[in-house]
Amino acid sequence: MNQPLVSCATPSTTIRQRGQHEVFCGLTSIIWLHRKVQDAFFLVVGSRTCAHLIQSAAGVMIFSEPRFATAIMEERDLAGMVDMHDELDREVARLLERRPDIRMLVLVGSCPSEVIKFDLNRAAERLDKRFGSKPRVLCYSGSGIETTFTQGEDNFLAALVRDQSVHGASDKVARLVVAGSVADVVEDQFARLLDELGLEDVVFVPGRSSERLPKIGPNTKFVLAQPYLGATAAALESLGASRINALFPLGEEGTTAWLKAIADTFGVSPARFAAVTEAPRRRALEATAHYRSALAGKRIFLFPDSQMEPSLARYLSRELDAEIIEVGSPYLHREHVAGELAMLPPGVSISEGQDVEIQIDRCRAAKPDLVVCGMGLANPFEAEGIVTKWSIEFAFTPIQGYEQAGDLAELFARPLTRKAMIAGDRSGNRRAAS
Amino acid sequence: MKLTMWTYEGPPHVGAMRIAASMKGVHYVLHAPQGDTYADLLFTMIERRQSRPPVTYTTFQARDLAGSTADVFKAACRDAAERFKPDAILVGASCTAELLQDDPAGLAKTLDVGIPVVPLELPSYQKKENWGAAETFYRLVRSFTGGQERPTEIAPNSCNILGPSALGFRNRDDVTEIQRLLAANGIDVRVVAPLGATVEDLARLPEAAFNIVLYPEIGDSAARYLKKTFGMPFVSTIPIGVGATRAFLAEVRALAGLPNEELVGEAEDRATWYARSVDSNYLTNKRVFVFGDATHAIAAARIASRELGFKVCGLGTYMREFAREVREAAEEFGIEALISDDHLDVEQAIIDARPELVLGTQMERHIAKRLRVPCAVISSPVHVQDFPARYSPQMGFEGANVIFDSWVHPLMMGLEEHLLQMFRDDFEFNDQAQASHLHGHTPEAPVSVAQEPVASEILPAAETPTGDVTWTTDAERELKKIPFFVRGKARRNTEIFAARKGIRPITVETLYDAKAHFAR
């Protein structure tokens, strides 16, 4: 089941694994997407498990009126006693009656709907026609059999982009598309920096509202802000746009390389680039330095979760002097992360996919100082005395860009600091007792 | 299809996981797509378990569908048996795997893993979490007591406790409390299951004189089976509340052949005196809406009405399986039970009932927050804060003490309530302010609620005149002098009164006429 492969792209070992995957499915991405796109509603067509998953993963964020829901398939739907398309139409009508403010309805496919081959594309087209695009209706798959965690966002963005060839674009023309949802504050910082570099007609996808995308065509360049956007990149390329190859904007080095790749593409002078980035670069380095002592030389093992792992490992290794043992990723888009992998020191194990039991064995044997893993593994590891950083936070916390470089370092340093603090306190108590 | 924004129960395989995770030496091989492992974090995060739940998922992906998912299942099953060496294996399918029809039961049998395999048939598109847990527990009990002989000599005071499980609301401390209470009353508890039990323990179930079902949602079907097969009687009075605990102890002692003059443990009951003390006078007839699983909802309604002197203005459950019991209980309070798993129905019922306190689940906590009504949690589903570090049972006498504190806490204190009524224009102590002891948690509440679009959507709806009833400005102003937690009720009563008498518009006079008319 484990096949060590020597990859020619990097001097590192790649482990490909099949077995139990301890990961979220793509539906989970709805949790941040529905906050990002403020007039969209995400309707999962699935089972009670899907509904339970989103509500469990979203935890306290479930308001009584969130902008997502599940149309739960029932026995009679499966037995063919009712037409599922009629059923879906009825539930959508009920939903829109309740939420007339919705301007984009997104139908999200799940494992059960994919397995029974329920044609969501057709349903979306029909509903879009019926409502006269008010709201417009899109669809994508967030099923676990096809997508892992952040890949749900990839499929959503790809659907947004593909929508252009069906329903057209707004009047604007995009010269630069920044793809991948980042926190609003990060988006604003990037917009400011790109503006100072003199770039015009910059579009962030997804935007904060459901408005149609500006026209994307052969004159459009795009850059990925997130590493998990294989399908989105392909959709953009199919419209004629071309990708700017760059590191991902994590840490000072990543952010500078990311901005530099953009600047070079648009012919920004090195002097202007230096002038614009100088102050924020200094701030990022200064903020990161506070945490270097906590992480330097620490041995870190990353379990697969979001595909951000290669970029995180690069940042940890190069800017915080940590030692990386293994970088797990649910999927490696080799072209998009080639730059990241090339910057990892030789000897780092790269694993794609997972057999969780065997990976846990490997992790225990390596005795890491810090394990980056999901919530299903974190507390059990902690109970064994292994310090963990739960990985879902990287999807929910502003970590990209210069001003967040220190925050990103702090996310890794915090569990180690905490361990030291709590252990210290305990010995203090013992002294007091004796 | 059914539109669901929030679900009170998970799918049935989560119930099965709860049983596997409750027990020792039982492993669950679940045929499920990638992503269904989210359920692990219910145990590792919400319940804060220190180990991974004993579940192996096949986590098949789309590419496996082209090949043989049955082989994926067989490999997972074989690996799990070898790696974890359990005493028994549960095998089953999640909702997606149910569609594939790989027959985990048959596949596991052909594997011959050398340990008992208990197959589960859990119809995911019909049933839910609690049903799944009850069915799994019943299957396990049936498998491991089957063929057992009941010993001829059985001590009459021996019993088993059935029902407590992982992810159950306060089950950990309920078991401690009830075991302690039973021991003090001369009862010998043999097996507690499924929580903490092994398969050997299950085999020993028929060796006790009778069973105690603490959580019927999970233990009832197993108890009925044990009664039918081994003639074991069972106690199903739920010891939540002082009265119910007394009845429970009396029933158990009678069944064990012990005299009933004295119930040990009553000295620990402080709730009864607390509720009698004059400070609790202001609790009289406070309107309370109760919703939750059937067991906790019924128990809560009885405590509220008989032990705290509240007025139960609504009672309901999301568990259709126990609708009859809840309907019967609701009759005691002269109201109609709400049987629904649609939280929007529950929200509407709460708005209509205009309670001063809501006792419910995590979801009712959200609803109450939006409506700005005090709330306490009495039932699953719950979030991490209701798996507390401190000892906090719901059952037994100590449970009644915990309940008194936690239900009264969200209410405004008596003096505060009086002062609000007397001086309603105070700049920091006005009727928009939260109970002052809750300020620390929600300092910005009044402002943010006023600005929150969701809340304003609902609040006017709750207070808007029904139909075309009009109020004079003076009457509106007078209405505002009524404390906010009963204002909605006063408005509605006045409008009903005006409608009946054909009065338009409503004046200050009408308001006071209605008040006199409806005076208790």
CSV table of C-alpha atoms in Angstrom, one decimal, chain A residues 54-373:
chain,number,residue,atom,x,y,z
A,54,ILE,CA,-21.5,20.6,8.1
A,55,GLN,CA,-23.2,21.4,11.4
A,56,SER,CA,-20.5,19.4,13.4
A,57,ALA,CA,-17.7,21.0,11.5
A,58,ALA,CA,-19.2,24.5,11.8
A,59,GLY,CA,-19.7,24.0,15.5
A,60,VAL,CA,-20.9,27.1,17.2
A,61,MET,CA,-21.1,29.0,13.8
A,62,ILE,CA,-24.4,27.4,13.1
A,63,PHE,CA,-26.9,30.2,13.5
A,64,SER,CA,-30.5,29.4,13.3
A,65,GLU,CA,-30.4,31.2,9.9
A,66,PRO,CA,-27.2,30.2,8.2
A,67,ARG,CA,-26.9,30.6,4.4
A,68,PHE,CA,-26.5,26.9,3.8
A,69,ALA,CA,-28.8,23.9,4.2
A,70,THR,CA,-29.2,20.3,3.1
A,71,ALA,CA,-32.0,18.9,1.0
A,72,ILE,CA,-32.0,15.5,2.6
A,73,MET,CA,-32.8,12.6,0.3
A,74,GLU,CA,-35.3,10.2,1.7
A,75,GLU,CA,-36.3,6.6,1.2
A,76,ARG,CA,-39.0,7.5,-1.3
A,77,ASP,CA,-36.6,9.6,-3.4
A,78,LEU,CA,-34.3,6.6,-3.7
A,79,ALA,CA,-37.1,4.1,-4.3
A,80,GLY,CA,-38.2,6.2,-7.3
A,81,MET,CA,-41.6,6.8,-5.7
A,82,VAL,CA,-41.2,10.5,-6.4
A,83,ASP,CA,-39.3,12.4,-9.1
A,84,MET,CA,-36.2,13.8,-7.4
A,85,HIS,CA,-36.1,16.8,-9.7
A,86,ASP,CA,-39.7,17.8,-8.7
A,87,GLU,CA,-38.8,17.3,-5.1
A,88,LEU,CA,-35.7,19.5,-5.5
A,89,ASP,CA,-37.7,22.2,-7.3
A,90,ARG,CA,-40.3,22.2,-4.5
A,91,GLU,CA,-37.7,22.5,-1.7
A,92,VAL,CA,-35.8,25.3,-3.6
A,93,ALA,CA,-39.1,27.2,-4.1
A,94,ARG,CA,-39.7,26.9,-0.3
A,95,LEU,CA,-36.2,28.1,0.4
A,96,LEU,CA,-36.4,31.1,-1.9
A,97,GLU,CA,-39.7,32.1,-0.4
A,98,ARG,CA,-38.0,32.2,3.0
A,99,ARG,CA,-34.9,33.9,1.8
A,100,PRO,CA,-35.9,36.3,-1.1
A,101,ASP,CA,-32.6,38.2,-0.5
A,102,ILE,CA,-30.5,35.3,-2.0
A,103,ARG,CA,-28.9,36.3,-5.3
A,104,MET,CA,-26.9,33.2,-6.1
A,105,LEU,CA,-28.1,29.7,-5.3
A,106,VAL,CA,-25.4,27.0,-5.3
A,107,LEU,CA,-26.5,23.4,-5.5
A,108,VAL,CA,-23.8,21.2,-4.0
A,109,GLY,CA,-23.5,17.6,-4.9
A,110,SER,CA,-22.6,15.0,-2.3
A,111,CYS,CA,-21.6,11.3,-2.2
A,112,PRO,CA,-25.1,10.0,-2.2
A,113,SER,CA,-26.2,12.3,-5.1
A,114,GLU,CA,-23.1,11.4,-7.1
A,115,VAL,CA,-23.5,7.6,-6.5
A,116,ILE,CA,-27.1,7.6,-7.7
A,117,LYS,CA,-26.0,9.9,-10.6
A,118,PHE,CA,-28.5,12.6,-9.8
A,119,ASP,CA,-27.9,15.2,-12.6
A,120,LEU,CA,-27.3,18.4,-10.7
A,121,ASN,CA,-26.1,20.2,-13.8
A,122,ARG,CA,-29.5,19.7,-15.4
A,123,ALA,CA,-31.3,20.7,-12.2
A,124,ALA,CA,-29.2,23.9,-12.0
A,125,GLU,CA,-29.8,24.8,-15.6
A,126,ARG,CA,-33.5,24.2,-15.3
A,127,LEU,CA,-33.9,26.2,-12.0
A,128,ASP,CA,-31.8,29.0,-13.5
A,129,LYS,CA,-34.1,29.2,-16.4
A,130,ARG,CA,-37.1,29.1,-14.3
A,131,PHE,CA,-36.1,31.9,-12.0
A,132,GLY,CA,-34.7,34.0,-14.9
A,133,SER,CA,-31.3,34.0,-13.1
A,134,LYS,CA,-32.9,35.7,-10.1
A,135,PRO,CA,-31.2,34.1,-8.3
A,136,ARG,CA,-28.7,32.6,-10.7
A,137,VAL,CA,-28.2,28.9,-10.0
A,138,LEU,CA,-24.9,27.2,-10.1
A,139,CYS,CA,-23.7,23.7,-9.1
A,140,TYR,CA,-20.6,21.9,-8.2
A,141,SER,CA,-19.6,18.7,-6.4
A,142,GLY,CA,-18.3,18.7,-2.8
A,143,SER,CA,-18.6,14.9,-2.4
A,144,GLY,CA,-16.1,13.0,-0.4
A,145,ILE,CA,-15.6,10.5,-3.1
A,146,GLU,CA,-14.4,13.2,-5.4
A,147,THR,CA,-13.1,16.0,-3.2
A,148,THR,CA,-11.0,16.5,-0.1
A,149,PHE,CA,-11.7,19.5,2.1
A,150,THR,CA,-10.5,22.6,0.2
A,151,GLN,CA,-11.1,21.0,-3.1
A,152,GLY,CA,-14.7,21.9,-2.5
A,153,GLU,CA,-13.7,25.5,-3.0
A,154,ASP,CA,-11.8,24.6,-6.1
A,155,ASN,CA,-14.9,23.0,-7.7
A,156,PHE,CA,-17.0,26.0,-6.6
A,157,LEU,CA,-14.6,28.6,-8.2
A,158,ALA,CA,-14.3,26.5,-11.3
A,159,ALA,CA,-18.1,26.5,-11.6
A,160,LEU,CA,-18.1,30.3,-11.1
A,161,VAL,CA,-15.5,30.7,-13.9
A,162,ARG,CA,-17.3,28.2,-16.3
A,163,ASP,CA,-20.5,30.1,-15.7
A,164,GLN,CA,-19.0,32.9,-17.8
A,165,SER,CA,-19.1,30.9,-21.0
A,166,VAL,CA,-22.8,30.1,-20.4
A,167,HIS,CA,-24.2,33.3,-19.0
A,168,GLY,CA,-21.6,35.8,-20.0
A,169,ALA,CA,-19.6,38.3,-18.0
A,170,SER,CA,-20.1,41.8,-16.6
A,171,ASP,CA,-19.0,44.8,-18.7
A,172,LYS,CA,-15.6,45.1,-17.1
A,173,VAL,CA,-12.5,43.3,-18.4
A,174,ALA,CA,-10.1,41.6,-16.0
A,175,ARG,CA,-6.4,41.9,-16.5
A,176,LEU,CA,-5.4,40.1,-13.4
A,177,VAL,CA,-7.5,37.5,-11.5
A,178,VAL,CA,-6.4,36.6,-8.0
A,179,ALA,CA,-8.0,33.2,-7.4
A,180,GLY,CA,-8.7,31.6,-4.0
A,181,SER,CA,-10.7,32.9,-1.1
A,182,VAL,CA,-8.7,34.7,1.5
A,183,ALA,CA,-9.9,36.6,4.6
A,184,ASP,CA,-11.4,40.0,3.7
A,185,VAL,CA,-8.6,41.8,5.5
A,186,VAL,CA,-6.0,39.9,3.4
A,187,GLU,CA,-7.9,40.7,0.2
A,188,ASP,CA,-7.8,44.4,1.1
A,189,GLN,CA,-4.1,44.3,1.8
A,190,PHE,CA,-3.3,42.5,-1.5
A,191,ALA,CA,-5.6,45.0,-3.4
A,192,ARG,CA,-3.7,47.9,-1.8
A,193,LEU,CA,-0.3,46.5,-2.7
A,194,LEU,CA,-1.3,45.6,-6.2
A,195,ASP,CA,-2.7,49.1,-6.6
A,196,GLU,CA,0.5,50.6,-5.4
A,197,LEU,CA,2.4,48.5,-7.9
A,198,GLY,CA,0.3,50.3,-10.5
A,199,LEU,CA,-1.9,47.3,-11.5
A,200,GLU,CA,-5.4,48.0,-12.7
A,201,ASP,CA,-8.5,45.9,-13.3
A,202,VAL,CA,-7.6,43.3,-10.6
A,203,VAL,CA,-10.4,40.9,-9.7
A,204,PHE,CA,-10.6,38.6,-6.7
A,205,VAL,CA,-12.4,35.3,-7.2
A,206,PRO,CA,-14.5,34.6,-5.2
A,207,GLY,CA,-15.7,38.2,-4.7
A,208,ARG,CA,-17.7,39.3,-1.7
A,209,SER,CA,-21.0,39.3,-3.7
A,210,SER,CA,-22.5,37.1,-6.4
A,211,GLU,CA,-22.0,39.6,-9.2
A,212,ARG,CA,-20.9,38.1,-12.5
A,213,LEU,CA,-17.2,38.0,-13.1
A,214,PRO,CA,-15.6,40.6,-15.3
A,215,LYS,CA,-14.7,39.3,-18.8
A,216,ILE,CA,-11.8,36.8,-18.7
A,217,GLY,CA,-10.0,36.1,-21.9
A,218,PRO,CA,-6.6,35.8,-23.6
A,219,ASN,CA,-5.5,39.1,-22.2
A,220,THR,CA,-6.2,38.0,-18.6
A,221,LYS,CA,-3.4,36.8,-16.3
A,222,PHE,CA,-4.3,34.9,-13.2
A,223,VAL,CA,-2.4,34.1,-10.0
A,224,LEU,CA,-3.4,31.5,-7.4
A,225,ALA,CA,-3.6,32.7,-3.8
A,226,GLN,CA,-4.3,29.1,-2.7
A,227,PRO,CA,-2.6,25.9,-3.7
A,228,TYR,CA,-5.7,23.8,-4.0
A,229,LEU,CA,-7.1,25.3,-7.2
A,230,GLY,CA,-6.3,22.8,-10.0
A,231,ALA,CA,-9.8,22.8,-11.5
A,232,THR,CA,-10.2,26.5,-11.2
A,233,ALA,CA,-6.9,27.1,-13.0
A,234,ALA,CA,-8.0,24.7,-15.8
A,235,ALA,CA,-11.3,26.6,-16.1
A,236,LEU,CA,-9.5,29.9,-16.3
A,237,GLU,CA,-7.1,28.6,-18.9
A,238,SER,CA,-10.0,27.3,-20.9
A,239,LEU,CA,-11.2,30.9,-21.2
A,240,GLY,CA,-7.8,31.8,-22.5
A,241,ALA,CA,-6.3,33.3,-19.3
A,242,SER,CA,-2.7,32.3,-18.5
A,243,ARG,CA,-1.3,31.5,-15.1
A,244,ILE,CA,1.5,33.4,-13.4
A,245,ASN,CA,3.7,30.8,-11.8
A,246,ALA,CA,4.5,31.7,-8.2
A,247,LEU,CA,5.1,30.5,-4.7
A,248,PHE,CA,2.0,30.9,-2.5
A,249,PRO,CA,1.8,34.1,-0.4
A,250,LEU,CA,2.7,32.6,3.0
A,251,GLY,CA,5.4,34.2,5.0
A,252,GLU,CA,7.6,37.1,3.9
A,253,GLU,CA,9.5,35.1,1.3
A,254,GLY,CA,6.3,33.5,-0.1
A,255,THR,CA,4.5,36.8,-0.3
A,256,THR,CA,7.4,38.6,-1.9
A,257,ALA,CA,7.9,35.9,-4.5
A,258,TRP,CA,4.2,35.9,-5.2
A,259,LEU,CA,4.0,39.7,-5.7
A,260,LYS,CA,7.3,39.7,-7.6
A,261,ALA,CA,5.9,37.1,-10.1
A,262,ILE,CA,2.9,39.3,-10.6
A,263,ALA,CA,5.0,42.5,-10.9
A,264,ASP,CA,7.4,40.9,-13.4
A,265,THR,CA,4.5,39.7,-15.6
A,266,PHE,CA,3.2,43.3,-15.7
A,267,GLY,CA,6.5,44.9,-16.2
A,268,VAL,CA,6.7,46.8,-12.9
A,269,SER,CA,10.1,48.3,-12.4
A,270,PRO,CA,12.3,46.7,-9.7
A,271,ALA,CA,12.7,50.1,-8.1
A,272,ARG,CA,8.9,50.6,-7.7
A,273,PHE,CA,8.6,47.0,-6.5
A,274,ALA,CA,11.2,47.5,-3.8
A,275,ALA,CA,9.7,50.8,-2.7
A,276,VAL,CA,6.2,49.3,-2.4
A,277,THR,CA,7.3,46.2,-0.6
A,278,GLU,CA,10.1,47.4,1.6
A,279,ALA,CA,8.1,48.5,4.7
A,280,PRO,CA,5.8,45.5,4.8
A,281,ARG,CA,8.6,43.1,4.2
A,282,ARG,CA,10.5,44.6,7.2
A,283,ARG,CA,7.4,44.3,9.3
A,284,ALA,CA,6.8,40.6,8.3
A,285,LEU,CA,10.5,39.7,9.1
A,286,GLU,CA,10.3,41.5,12.4
A,287,ALA,CA,7.1,39.8,13.4
A,288,THR,CA,8.3,36.4,12.4
A,289,ALA,CA,11.5,36.8,14.3
A,290,HIS,CA,9.7,36.9,17.6
A,291,TYR,CA,8.7,33.3,17.1
A,292,ARG,CA,11.9,31.9,15.6
A,293,SER,CA,13.4,30.8,18.9
A,294,ALA,CA,10.3,28.8,19.7
A,295,LEU,CA,10.4,26.9,16.4
A,296,ALA,CA,14.0,26.8,15.4
A,297,GLY,CA,15.2,23.2,15.2
A,298,LYS,CA,11.8,21.8,16.1
A,299,ARG,CA,10.9,18.6,14.2
A,300,ILE,CA,7.5,18.9,12.5
A,301,PHE,CA,5.3,16.3,10.9
A,302,LEU,CA,2.4,17.4,8.8
A,303,PHE,CA,-0.6,15.2,8.1
A,304,PRO,CA,-2.6,15.7,4.9
A,305,ASP,CA,-5.6,18.1,5.1
A,306,SER,CA,-5.8,21.1,2.9
A,307,GLN,CA,-3.0,20.9,0.2
A,308,MET,CA,-1.5,24.0,2.0
A,309,GLU,CA,1.0,21.7,3.6
A,310,PRO,CA,3.9,22.1,1.1
A,311,SER,CA,3.7,25.9,1.4
A,312,LEU,CA,3.4,25.7,5.2
A,313,ALA,CA,6.4,23.4,5.4
A,314,ARG,CA,8.5,25.7,3.1
A,315,TYR,CA,7.6,28.6,5.4
A,316,LEU,CA,8.4,26.7,8.6
A,317,SER,CA,11.7,25.4,7.2
A,318,ARG,CA,13.0,28.6,5.6
A,319,GLU,CA,11.7,31.4,7.8
A,320,LEU,CA,11.4,29.7,11.2
A,321,ASP,CA,14.3,27.2,10.8
A,322,ALA,CA,12.2,24.3,11.8
A,323,GLU,CA,13.1,20.7,10.6
A,324,ILE,CA,10.4,19.1,8.5
A,325,ILE,CA,10.0,15.3,8.8
A,326,GLU,CA,7.1,14.6,6.6
A,327,VAL,CA,4.8,16.7,4.5
A,328,GLY,CA,1.4,15.0,3.9
A,329,SER,CA,-1.0,16.4,1.3
A,330,PRO,CA,-4.3,14.9,0.2
A,331,TYR,CA,-3.3,15.6,-3.4
A,332,LEU,CA,-0.3,17.1,-5.0
A,333,HIS,CA,-0.8,19.4,-8.0
A,334,ARG,CA,2.8,18.9,-9.1
A,335,GLU,CA,2.9,21.9,-11.4
A,336,HIS,CA,1.4,24.3,-9.0
A,337,VAL,CA,3.5,23.3,-6.0
A,338,ALA,CA,6.7,22.6,-7.9
A,339,GLY,CA,8.3,25.8,-6.6
A,340,GLU,CA,7.3,25.0,-3.0
A,341,LEU,CA,8.7,21.4,-3.1
A,342,ALA,CA,11.9,22.6,-4.7
A,343,MET,CA,12.6,24.8,-1.7
A,344,LEU,CA,12.2,22.0,0.9
A,345,PRO,CA,15.5,20.7,2.1
A,346,PRO,CA,16.6,17.3,0.8
A,347,GLY,CA,15.5,14.3,2.7
A,348,VAL,CA,12.0,15.5,3.6
A,349,SER,CA,9.4,12.9,2.9
A,350,ILE,CA,6.5,13.9,0.8
A,351,SER,CA,3.3,11.8,1.1
A,352,GLU,CA,0.3,12.1,-1.1
A,353,GLY,CA,-2.9,10.4,0.0
A,354,GLN,CA,-3.1,8.6,3.2
A,355,ASP,CA,-3.3,5.3,5.1
A,356,VAL,CA,-3.9,6.9,8.5
A,357,GLU,CA,-2.9,4.0,10.7
A,358,ILE,CA,0.5,3.5,8.9
A,359,GLN,CA,1.1,7.3,8.9
A,360,ILE,CA,0.4,7.4,12.6
A,361,ASP,CA,2.9,4.6,13.1
A,362,ARG,CA,5.5,6.6,11.1
A,363,CYS,CA,4.7,9.7,13.0
A,364,ARG,CA,5.1,8.1,16.4
A,365,ALA,CA,8.4,6.5,15.4
A,366,ALA,CA,9.7,9.9,14.3
A,367,LYS,CA,9.0,11.4,17.7
A,368,PRO,CA,8.2,14.9,16.3
A,369,ASP,CA,8.1,18.0,18.4
A,370,LEU,CA,5.0,19.2,16.7
A,371,VAL,CA,2.3,17.4,14.6
A,372,VAL,CA,0.1,19.4,12.3
A,373,CYS,CA,-3.1,17.3,12.0
